[in-house]
CSV table of C-alpha atoms in Angstrom, one decimal:
chain,number,residue,atom,x,y,z
A,1452,MET,CA,-72.9,124.0,81.9
A,1453,ASN,CA,-69.9,121.6,82.1
A,1454,LEU,CA,-71.6,118.4,83.1
A,1455,LYS,CA,-69.7,115.1,83.1
A,1456,ILE,CA,-71.0,111.5,83.6
A,1457,VAL,CA,-68.3,109.3,85.0
A,1458,ASN,CA,-67.8,106.5,82.4
A,1459,TYR,CA,-66.1,103.5,83.9
A,1460,GLY,CA,-68.0,100.8,81.9
A,1461,ALA,CA,-70.9,100.3,84.3
A,1462,GLY,CA,-74.4,100.1,83.0
A,1463,ASN,CA,-76.9,102.0,80.9
A,1464,ILE,CA,-75.6,105.5,80.9
A,1465,LYS,CA,-77.2,106.5,77.7
A,1466,SER,CA,-80.5,107.0,79.5
A,1467,ILE,CA,-78.9,109.5,81.9
A,1468,GLN,CA,-77.4,111.4,79.0
A,1469,PHE,CA,-80.8,111.4,77.2
A,1470,ALA,CA,-82.6,112.7,80.3
A,1471,PHE,CA,-80.3,115.7,80.6
A,1472,GLN,CA,-80.7,116.2,76.8
A,1473,ARG,CA,-84.5,116.4,77.4
A,1474,LEU,CA,-83.8,119.2,79.9
A,1475,GLY,CA,-81.6,121.0,77.4
A,1476,TYR,CA,-78.2,120.1,78.7
A,1477,ASN,CA,-75.4,118.2,77.1
A,1478,ALA,CA,-73.8,115.8,79.6
A,1479,GLN,CA,-70.6,114.3,78.4
A,1480,LEU,CA,-69.2,110.9,79.2
A,1481,SER,CA,-65.7,111.0,80.7
A,1482,ASN,CA,-63.1,108.8,82.5
A,1483,ASN,CA,-60.5,111.5,82.3
A,1484,ALA,CA,-59.4,112.8,85.7
A,1485,ASP,CA,-58.7,116.4,84.6
A,1486,GLU,CA,-62.0,116.6,82.8
A,1487,ILE,CA,-63.9,115.3,85.8
A,1488,ILE,CA,-62.1,117.6,88.2
A,1489,ASN,CA,-62.9,120.6,86.0
A,1490,ALA,CA,-66.6,119.8,85.5
A,1491,GLU,CA,-69.2,122.0,87.3
A,1492,LYS,CA,-71.3,119.0,88.1
A,1493,VAL,CA,-70.5,115.3,88.1
A,1494,ILE,CA,-72.9,112.3,87.7
A,1495,PHE,CA,-71.6,109.0,89.1
A,1496,PRO,CA,-73.9,106.2,87.6
A,1497,GLY,CA,-73.8,102.5,88.0
A,1498,VAL,CA,-75.8,99.4,87.2
A,1499,GLY,CA,-74.6,95.8,87.7
A,1500,GLU,CA,-72.6,94.1,90.4
A,1501,ALA,CA,-70.8,96.0,93.1
A,1502,SER,CA,-67.4,94.2,93.4
A,1503,SER,CA,-66.8,94.2,89.6
A,1504,ALA,CA,-67.9,97.9,89.4
A,1505,MET,CA,-65.4,98.8,92.2
A,1506,LYS,CA,-62.7,96.8,90.4
A,1507,MET,CA,-63.3,98.9,87.2
A,1508,LEU,CA,-63.1,102.1,89.3
A,1509,LYS,CA,-59.8,101.0,90.8
A,1510,GLU,CA,-58.4,100.2,87.4
A,1511,THR,CA,-58.9,103.7,86.3
A,1512,GLY,CA,-57.9,105.4,89.6
A,1513,LEU,CA,-61.4,106.9,89.8
A,1514,ASP,CA,-61.8,105.3,93.3
A,1515,LEU,CA,-59.3,107.8,94.6
A,1516,LEU,CA,-60.5,110.8,92.5
A,1517,ILE,CA,-64.2,110.8,93.3
A,1518,PRO,CA,-64.0,111.2,97.1
A,1519,LYS,CA,-61.8,114.3,96.6
A,1520,LEU,CA,-64.2,116.1,94.2
A,1521,SER,CA,-65.5,119.4,95.5
A,1522,GLN,CA,-68.3,120.2,93.1
A,1523,PRO,CA,-71.8,118.7,93.4
A,1524,VAL,CA,-71.6,114.9,92.7
A,1525,LEU,CA,-74.7,112.8,92.2
A,1526,GLY,CA,-74.4,109.0,92.5
A,1527,ILE,CA,-77.2,107.0,91.0
A,1528,CYS,CA,-78.3,103.5,92.0
A,1529,LEU,CA,-75.1,101.4,92.3
A,1530,GLY,CA,-73.2,104.6,92.1
A,1531,MET,CA,-74.8,105.7,95.3
A,1532,GLN,CA,-74.2,102.3,96.9
A,1533,LEU,CA,-70.5,102.4,96.0
A,1534,MET,CA,-70.2,105.8,97.7
A,1535,CYS,CA,-71.2,104.1,101.1
A,1536,ASN,CA,-68.8,102.5,103.6
A,1537,TYR,CA,-69.4,99.0,102.6
A,1538,THR,CA,-71.8,96.8,100.6
A,1539,GLU,CA,-72.6,93.1,101.2
A,1540,GLU,CA,-72.8,92.6,97.4
A,1541,GLY,CA,-69.5,90.8,96.6
A,1542,ASP,CA,-68.3,91.8,100.1
A,1543,THR,CA,-67.1,95.1,98.8
A,1544,LYS,CA,-65.5,98.1,100.5
A,1545,GLY,CA,-67.0,101.3,99.2
A,1546,LEU,CA,-65.7,104.9,98.8
A,1547,GLY,CA,-66.7,105.8,102.4
A,1548,ILE,CA,-68.4,109.1,101.4
A,1549,PHE,CA,-71.7,108.1,103.1
A,1550,LYS,CA,-71.4,106.6,106.6
A,1551,THR,CA,-73.8,103.8,106.0
A,1552,ASN,CA,-73.7,100.2,104.9
A,1553,VAL,CA,-75.5,98.5,102.0
A,1554,LYS,CA,-77.4,95.2,102.7
A,1555,ARG,CA,-79.4,92.7,100.7
A,1556,PHE,CA,-83.2,92.7,101.1
A,1557,SER,CA,-84.4,89.5,102.9
A,1558,ASN,CA,-86.4,86.9,101.2
A,1559,GLY,CA,-89.5,88.1,103.0
A,1560,VAL,CA,-90.1,90.3,99.9
A,1561,LYS,CA,-89.6,89.9,96.2
A,1562,VAL,CA,-86.0,90.6,95.2
A,1563,PRO,CA,-85.1,92.7,93.3
A,1564,GLN,CA,-87.5,95.5,94.3
A,1565,MET,CA,-88.7,96.5,90.9
A,1566,GLY,CA,-91.1,99.4,90.2
A,1567,TRP,CA,-92.4,102.7,91.5
A,1568,ASN,CA,-92.1,103.4,95.2
A,1569,THR,CA,-92.7,106.6,97.3
A,1570,VAL,CA,-90.0,108.8,98.7
A,1571,GLU,CA,-90.6,110.3,102.1
A,1572,ASN,CA,-88.9,112.3,104.9
A,1573,LEU,CA,-87.5,114.6,102.2
A,1574,LYS,CA,-84.8,117.0,103.4
A,1575,SER,CA,-82.6,118.5,100.9
A,1576,ASP,CA,-82.8,121.1,98.1
A,1577,LEU,CA,-82.3,118.1,95.8
A,1578,PHE,CA,-86.1,117.5,96.5
A,1579,LYS,CA,-87.2,121.1,95.8
A,1580,ASN,CA,-90.7,121.1,94.3
A,1581,ILE,CA,-91.0,117.3,94.9
A,1582,ASN,CA,-93.7,116.3,97.3
A,1583,GLU,CA,-93.6,113.8,100.2
A,1584,LYS,CA,-94.8,110.4,98.8
A,1585,ASP,CA,-94.1,111.2,95.2
A,1586,TYR,CA,-93.1,108.2,93.2
A,1587,MET,CA,-89.6,107.3,91.8
A,1588,TYR,CA,-88.6,104.2,89.8
A,1589,LEU,CA,-86.4,101.7,91.6
A,1590,ILE,CA,-84.8,98.5,90.6
A,1591,HIS,CA,-82.4,97.0,93.2
A,1592,SER,CA,-81.6,94.0,95.4
A,1593,TYR,CA,-79.5,95.9,97.9
A,1594,TYR,CA,-80.4,98.9,100.0
A,1595,ALA,CA,-78.5,101.5,102.1
A,1596,GLU,CA,-79.4,101.4,105.8
A,1597,ASN,CA,-81.2,104.4,107.1
A,1598,CYS,CA,-78.8,106.9,108.7
A,1599,GLU,CA,-78.3,110.6,109.6
A,1600,GLU,CA,-77.2,111.4,106.0
A,1601,ALA,CA,-80.5,110.2,104.6
A,1602,ILE,CA,-82.4,112.9,102.7
A,1603,ALA,CA,-85.2,110.6,101.6
A,1604,THR,CA,-86.4,107.2,102.8
A,1605,SER,CA,-88.5,104.5,101.1
A,1606,ASP,CA,-90.2,101.5,102.5
A,1607,TYR,CA,-89.7,98.0,101.3
A,1608,GLU,CA,-90.0,95.5,104.1
A,1609,ILE,CA,-88.0,98.1,106.1
A,1610,GLU,CA,-87.4,101.8,106.0
A,1611,TYR,CA,-84.2,102.4,104.2
A,1612,ALA,CA,-82.3,105.4,102.8
A,1613,SER,CA,-83.3,106.1,99.2
A,1614,ALA,CA,-81.3,109.3,99.0
A,1615,LEU,CA,-78.2,110.5,100.8
A,1616,GLU,CA,-76.3,113.7,101.2
A,1617,ASN,CA,-72.9,114.6,102.7
A,1618,GLY,CA,-71.5,118.0,101.8
A,1619,ASN,CA,-71.2,118.3,98.1
A,1620,PHE,CA,-72.0,114.6,97.6
A,1621,TYR,CA,-75.5,113.3,96.8
A,1622,GLY,CA,-76.7,109.8,96.1
A,1623,VAL,CA,-80.1,108.4,95.0
A,1624,GLN,CA,-81.1,104.8,94.9
A,1625,PHE,CA,-83.9,105.4,92.4
A,1626,HIS,CA,-83.4,106.2,88.7
A,1627,PRO,CA,-84.3,109.9,88.2
A,1628,GLU,CA,-83.7,109.5,84.5
A,1629,LYS,CA,-86.5,106.9,84.4
A,1630,SER,CA,-88.9,108.4,87.0
A,1631,GLY,CA,-91.1,110.5,84.7
A,1632,THR,CA,-91.5,114.2,85.4
A,1633,THR,CA,-90.7,113.8,89.2
A,1634,GLY,CA,-87.3,112.4,88.2
A,1635,GLU,CA,-86.7,115.3,85.8
A,1636,GLN,CA,-87.5,117.7,88.6
A,1637,LEU,CA,-84.8,116.1,90.7
A,1638,LEU,CA,-82.2,116.3,87.9
A,1639,LYS,CA,-83.1,120.0,87.4
A,1640,ASN,CA,-82.7,120.6,91.1
A,1641,PHE,CA,-79.2,119.0,91.0
A,1642,LEU,CA,-78.2,121.2,88.2
A,1643,GLU,CA,-79.3,124.2,90.2
A,1644,LEU,CA,-77.4,123.3,93.4
B,508,MET,CA,-95.0,101.4,99.3
B,509,LEU,CA,-94.1,99.7,96.1
B,510,THR,CA,-96.9,99.9,93.6
B,511,LYS,CA,-98.4,97.4,91.1
B,512,ARG,CA,-97.3,98.2,87.6
B,513,ILE,CA,-99.4,98.6,84.5
B,514,VAL,CA,-97.5,97.7,81.4
B,515,PRO,CA,-98.7,98.3,77.8
B,516,CYS,CA,-97.1,96.0,75.3
B,517,LEU,CA,-96.3,97.2,71.7
B,518,ASP,CA,-95.7,94.7,68.9
B,519,ILE,CA,-93.1,96.0,66.5
B,520,LYS,CA,-92.5,95.0,62.9
B,521,ASP,CA,-89.7,96.6,60.8
B,522,GLY,CA,-89.6,99.5,63.2
B,523,ARG,CA,-93.3,100.2,63.2
B,524,THR,CA,-96.1,99.4,65.6
B,525,VAL,CA,-98.2,96.5,64.3
B,526,LYS,CA,-101.9,96.7,63.7
B,527,GLY,CA,-104.3,96.9,66.5
B,528,VAL,CA,-103.4,100.4,67.5
B,529,ASN,CA,-106.3,102.8,67.4
B,530,PHE,CA,-105.6,106.0,69.2
B,531,VAL,CA,-107.8,108.6,67.7
B,532,ASP,CA,-105.7,111.6,68.7
B,533,LEU,CA,-102.3,110.4,67.5
B,534,ARG,CA,-100.8,111.8,64.4
B,535,ASP,CA,-99.0,108.6,63.7
B,536,ALA,CA,-100.1,105.5,65.7
B,537,GLY,CA,-97.6,103.4,63.7
B,538,ASP,CA,-94.6,105.3,65.2
B,539,PRO,CA,-93.5,103.4,68.4
B,540,VAL,CA,-91.9,106.5,69.8
B,541,VAL,CA,-95.0,108.7,69.5
B,542,LEU,CA,-97.1,105.9,71.0
B,543,ALA,CA,-94.6,105.3,73.8
B,544,LYS,CA,-94.5,108.9,74.8
B,545,GLN,CA,-98.3,109.0,74.8
B,546,TYR,CA,-98.4,106.0,77.2
B,547,ALA,CA,-95.9,107.5,79.5
B,548,ASP,CA,-98.0,110.7,79.7
B,549,LEU,CA,-101.1,108.7,80.3
B,550,GLY,CA,-99.7,107.0,83.4
B,551,ALA,CA,-98.2,103.7,82.1
B,552,ASP,CA,-95.5,102.5,84.6
B,553,GLU,CA,-93.4,100.7,82.1
B,554,LEU,CA,-93.4,99.6,78.5
B,555,VAL,CA,-92.6,96.4,76.6
B,556,PHE,CA,-91.6,96.4,72.9
B,557,LEU,CA,-91.8,93.0,71.3
B,558,ASP,CA,-90.1,92.8,67.9
B,559,ILE,CA,-91.9,90.3,65.7
B,560,SER,CA,-90.1,91.1,62.4
B,561,ALA,CA,-88.1,88.4,60.8
B,562,THR,CA,-86.1,90.4,58.3
B,563,GLN,CA,-82.3,90.5,58.0
B,564,GLU,CA,-82.3,94.2,58.8
B,565,LYS,CA,-84.2,93.5,62.0
B,566,ARG,CA,-81.3,94.2,64.3
B,567,LYS,CA,-80.6,97.6,62.9
B,568,THR,CA,-84.2,98.9,62.8
B,569,MET,CA,-84.6,97.7,66.4
B,570,HIS,CA,-81.5,99.6,67.5
B,571,ASP,CA,-82.7,102.7,65.9
B,572,MET,CA,-86.1,102.4,67.6
B,573,VAL,CA,-84.6,101.7,71.0
B,574,LEU,CA,-82.3,104.7,70.7
B,575,LYS,CA,-85.2,107.0,69.8
B,576,VAL,CA,-87.4,105.6,72.6
B,577,ALA,CA,-84.6,106.1,75.1
B,578,GLU,CA,-84.1,109.6,73.9
B,579,GLN,CA,-87.7,110.7,74.3
B,580,VAL,CA,-89.4,108.5,76.9
B,581,ASN,CA,-88.9,109.1,80.6
B,582,ILE,CA,-90.2,105.7,81.9
B,583,PRO,CA,-88.5,102.3,81.8
B,584,PHE,CA,-88.9,99.9,78.9
B,585,THR,CA,-88.1,96.3,78.1
B,586,VAL,CA,-87.2,95.0,74.6
B,587,GLY,CA,-87.8,91.5,73.5
B,588,GLY,CA,-88.0,89.4,70.3
B,589,GLY,CA,-85.2,87.3,68.8
B,590,ILE,CA,-82.6,88.1,71.4
B,591,SER,CA,-80.2,85.1,71.7
B,592,SER,CA,-76.7,86.2,72.7
B,593,VAL,CA,-74.7,88.4,75.2
B,594,GLU,CA,-73.8,90.6,72.2
B,595,ASP,CA,-77.5,91.2,71.3
B,596,VAL,CA,-78.1,92.3,74.9
B,597,ASP,CA,-75.0,94.5,75.1
B,598,ASP,CA,-76.1,96.3,71.9
B,599,LEU,CA,-79.7,96.9,73.2
B,600,LEU,CA,-78.6,98.1,76.6
B,601,HIS,CA,-76.1,100.5,75.0
B,602,CYS,CA,-78.9,101.9,72.9
B,603,GLY,CA,-80.7,102.7,76.1
B,604,ALA,CA,-83.0,99.7,76.8
B,605,ASP,CA,-83.5,99.2,80.5
B,606,LYS,CA,-84.3,95.5,80.4
B,607,VAL,CA,-84.3,92.8,77.8
B,608,SER,CA,-86.7,89.9,77.5
B,609,ILE,CA,-85.6,86.5,76.3
B,610,ASN,CA,-87.9,83.5,75.6
B,611,SER,CA,-87.1,80.7,73.2
B,612,SER,CA,-83.4,81.3,73.3
B,613,ALA,CA,-83.4,80.7,77.1
B,614,VAL,CA,-85.3,77.4,76.7
B,615,LYS,CA,-82.9,76.3,74.0
B,616,ARG,CA,-79.8,77.4,76.0
B,617,PRO,CA,-80.7,78.0,79.6
B,618,VAL,CA,-77.1,79.0,80.5
B,619,LEU,CA,-77.8,82.2,78.6
B,620,ILE,CA,-79.7,83.4,81.6
B,621,ASN,CA,-76.6,83.0,83.8
B,622,GLU,CA,-74.4,84.7,81.3
B,623,LEU,CA,-76.7,87.7,81.0
B,624,SER,CA,-77.3,88.2,84.7
B,625,GLU,CA,-73.6,87.8,85.5
B,626,LYS,CA,-72.6,90.3,82.9
B,627,PHE,CA,-75.4,92.9,83.1
B,628,GLY,CA,-77.0,92.2,86.5
B,629,SER,CA,-80.3,90.4,87.2
B,630,GLN,CA,-82.2,93.6,87.2
B,631,CYS,CA,-82.2,93.8,83.4
B,632,VAL,CA,-82.9,90.2,82.6
B,633,VAL,CA,-86.6,89.3,82.0
B,634,VAL,CA,-87.4,85.7,81.0
B,635,ALA,CA,-90.7,85.5,79.1
B,636,VAL,CA,-92.6,82.2,79.4
B,637,ASP,CA,-95.5,81.2,77.2
B,638,ALA,CA,-97.3,78.2,78.6
B,639,LYS,CA,-100.4,76.2,77.9
B,640,LYS,CA,-102.4,74.0,80.3
B,641,ILE,CA,-102.8,70.6,78.8
B,642,GLY,CA,-104.6,67.9,80.8
B,643,GLY,CA,-104.2,69.6,84.1
B,644,GLU,CA,-100.6,70.4,83.6
B,645,TRP,CA,-98.9,73.6,82.3
B,646,PHE,CA,-96.3,73.1,79.5
B,647,VAL,CA,-93.9,75.7,78.1
B,648,HIS,CA,-94.4,76.6,74.5
B,649,LEU,CA,-91.9,78.2,72.0
B,650,ALA,CA,-92.0,80.5,69.1
B,651,GLY,CA,-94.9,82.7,70.3
B,652,GLY,CA,-96.7,79.7,71.8
B,653,THR,CA,-96.8,77.7,68.6
B,654,ILE,CA,-94.4,74.9,69.4
B,655,PRO,CA,-95.1,72.7,72.5
B,656,THR,CA,-92.3,71.3,74.7
B,657,GLU,CA,-92.2,68.8,77.4
B,658,ILE,CA,-91.0,71.4,79.9
B,659,LYS,CA,-93.2,72.0,82.9
B,660,LEU,CA,-94.0,75.6,83.7
B,661,PHE,CA,-93.3,75.5,87.4
B,662,GLU,CA,-90.0,73.6,87.1
B,663,TRP,CA,-88.9,76.0,84.5
B,664,ALA,CA,-89.8,79.1,86.5
B,665,LYS,CA,-87.8,77.8,89.5
B,666,GLU,CA,-84.8,77.2,87.2
B,667,ILE,CA,-85.2,80.7,85.7
B,668,GLU,CA,-84.9,82.2,89.1
B,669,GLU,CA,-82.0,80.0,90.2
B,670,ARG,CA,-80.1,81.0,87.0
B,671,GLY,CA,-80.3,84.6,88.0
B,672,ALA,CA,-83.2,86.3,86.1
B,673,GLY,CA,-84.7,89.4,87.6
B,674,GLU,CA,-88.3,88.9,86.5
B,675,ILE,CA,-90.6,86.5,84.8
B,676,LEU,CA,-93.2,87.5,82.2
B,677,PHE,CA,-95.8,84.8,82.1
B,678,THR,CA,-98.3,84.5,79.3
B,679,SER,CA,-101.0,81.9,79.4
B,680,MET,CA,-101.8,80.7,75.9
B,681,ASN,CA,-105.2,79.5,77.2
B,682,HIS,CA,-106.1,83.0,78.2
B,683,ASP,CA,-104.2,85.2,75.6
B,684,GLY,CA,-106.7,86.9,73.3
B,685,THR,CA,-109.8,85.7,75.2
B,686,LYS,CA,-110.3,88.9,77.1
B,687,ALA,CA,-111.8,86.7,79.8
B,688,GLY,CA,-109.2,87.4,82.6
B,689,PHE,CA,-105.7,86.4,83.5
B,690,ALA,CA,-104.5,82.9,84.5
B,691,ASN,CA,-104.7,83.8,88.2
B,692,GLU,CA,-104.4,80.3,89.7
B,693,ALA,CA,-101.1,79.6,87.9
B,694,LEU,CA,-99.9,83.2,88.5
B,695,ALA,CA,-100.5,82.8,92.3
B,696,LYS,CA,-98.7,79.5,92.3
B,697,LEU,CA,-95.7,81.1,90.4
B,698,SER,CA,-95.6,84.0,92.9
B,699,GLU,CA,-95.4,81.6,95.8
B,700,LEU,CA,-92.8,79.4,94.1
B,701,VAL,CA,-90.3,82.1,93.1
B,702,ASN,CA,-89.1,85.2,94.8
B,703,ILE,CA,-88.7,87.5,91.8
B,704,PRO,CA,-91.4,89.7,90.4
B,705,ILE,CA,-94.0,88.2,88.0
B,706,ILE,CA,-95.6,90.1,85.2
B,707,ALA,CA,-99.1,88.7,84.3
B,708,SER,CA,-99.9,88.5,80.6
B,709,GLY,CA,-102.8,87.2,78.5
B,710,GLY,CA,-106.5,87.7,79.0
B,711,ALA,CA,-107.0,91.3,80.0
B,712,GLY,CA,-110.5,92.4,79.0
B,713,THR,CA,-111.9,94.5,81.8
B,714,ILE,CA,-110.7,96.7,84.7
B,715,GLN,CA,-111.8,94.0,87.1
B,716,HIS,CA,-109.5,91.5,85.4
B,717,PHE,CA,-106.5,93.6,86.5
B,718,ALA,CA,-107.8,93.9,90.0
B,719,ASP,CA,-108.2,90.1,90.1
B,720,THR,CA,-104.7,89.4,88.8
B,721,PHE,CA,-103.2,91.6,91.5
B,722,LYS,CA,-105.3,90.2,94.3
B,723,LYS,CA,-105.9,86.6,93.4
B,724,GLY,CA,-103.0,86.1,91.0
B,725,LYS,CA,-100.6,88.0,93.3
B,726,ALA,CA,-99.0,89.5,90.2
B,727,ASP,CA,-96.5,92.3,90.6
B,728,ALA,CA,-97.3,93.8,87.2
B,729,ALA,CA,-99.9,93.3,84.5
B,730,LEU,CA,-99.3,93.5,80.8
B,731,ALA,CA,-101.8,94.1,78.1
B,732,ALA,CA,-102.0,95.3,74.5
B,733,SER,CA,-105.3,95.6,72.7
B,734,VAL,CA,-107.4,96.9,75.6
B,735,PHE,CA,-105.0,99.9,75.8
B,736,HIS,CA,-104.3,100.3,72.1
B,737,PHE,CA,-108.0,100.4,71.2
B,738,GLY,CA,-108.8,102.7,74.1
B,739,GLU,CA,-111.2,100.2,75.7
B,740,ILE,CA,-109.5,100.8,79.0
B,741,ALA,CA,-108.0,104.2,79.9
B,742,ILE,CA,-105.0,103.7,82.2
B,743,ILE,CA,-106.1,106.5,84.5
B,744,ASP,CA,-109.5,105.0,85.0
B,745,LEU,CA,-107.9,101.6,85.6
B,746,LYS,CA,-105.6,103.0,88.2
B,747,LYS,CA,-108.3,104.9,90.0
B,748,GLU,CA,-110.5,101.8,90.3
B,749,LEU,CA,-107.5,99.7,91.5
B,750,LYS,CA,-106.8,102.3,94.1
B,751,ARG,CA,-110.5,102.3,95.2
B,752,GLN,CA,-110.2,98.5,95.6
B,753,GLY,CA,-107.2,99.0,97.9
B,754,ILE,CA,-104.5,98.1,95.4
B,755,SER,CA,-101.4,100.3,95.6
B,756,VAL,CA,-100.8,102.1,92.3
B,757,ARG,CA,-98.9,105.2,91.1
B,758,LEU,CA,-101.4,107.9,90.5
């Protein structure tokens, strides 16, 4: 399978590559528009700060390319947040793929949320063979507000969208590449979409 | 609901696990990758690798190890030991580490915390603090707890948070190695003082010690080495008992 990981300088993408390797797939890093357009599946990762990540996307023109892709695209963590309308982090306008906004957790809870939390209200084929209240690994200070496009929610002070879907676009707040066998199942599901 | 984390810690020297590992059914308990995979399968929530080697080749052997762990292990892991610059961290993250832990280098040059969190994000910056209670007051110690400083634990913890760290790994030198329980009073105070997660370390001996550090010490995660390495506590038994006591864990 022609599987590309969008490489725009954000975060630990080695782990995602290794996770696909454990499943028997070779995911290649790319920032080349033609390569990404021609891939069967695209992973859009991201770790770090939103406004600087968006700046890097713009420098490479990927901010215009990604919303036009027609194959299944999976945004992970900050990647998912950048696919939303807007994020409070660095007062950043997102790609507008998911019609929701990203906000910071209040100081009523420890920030960042760090560790394993349950995913609930699962809706999509992306969660095939994954059960309600299975655990995923999360590490984030900002969350996507719950909305109609939510295909999973998690609870941390409030119920928020921990996964989103709009057409061929998918986004997960958690790190499937670090979420044990449950995360591997999700990656497998994505490859089978 | 977010669960409390159980974190086995592996000491690494020259790319090998150091002493104190006694898993009967492992073909090579000195291989950190084999051990890490085993712990992931047994239900560990996260792993910490602490490099205690002092050789010149240290950096390269650590990179090789991190690459192999990232390749084969499907849970998050933190790497610590001798990390003192942005370049060090860049290299380790590129090899696949999820978080790095800094200790003495942060005390010597606190702005390192700012530099790392600005460049890589708070989520991957753990600041480890070794402290000892002397005459009713907690003081930060360096170099694995051997060198005392004048720095007060709670003031330092506040500064660590303000400079942008994502987590504090607190080891009580008074409790480390005693197997008499964690420093729950200091841990609870830390947890109230700062708003970032706290990992409790030092003193694990029994299952109840873990329960106590989550309830009384308000810790977000608990780290231990020998009780896991020697099979004194099985992670699955530990988690079952924590759950029975009403503590949220991943089972």
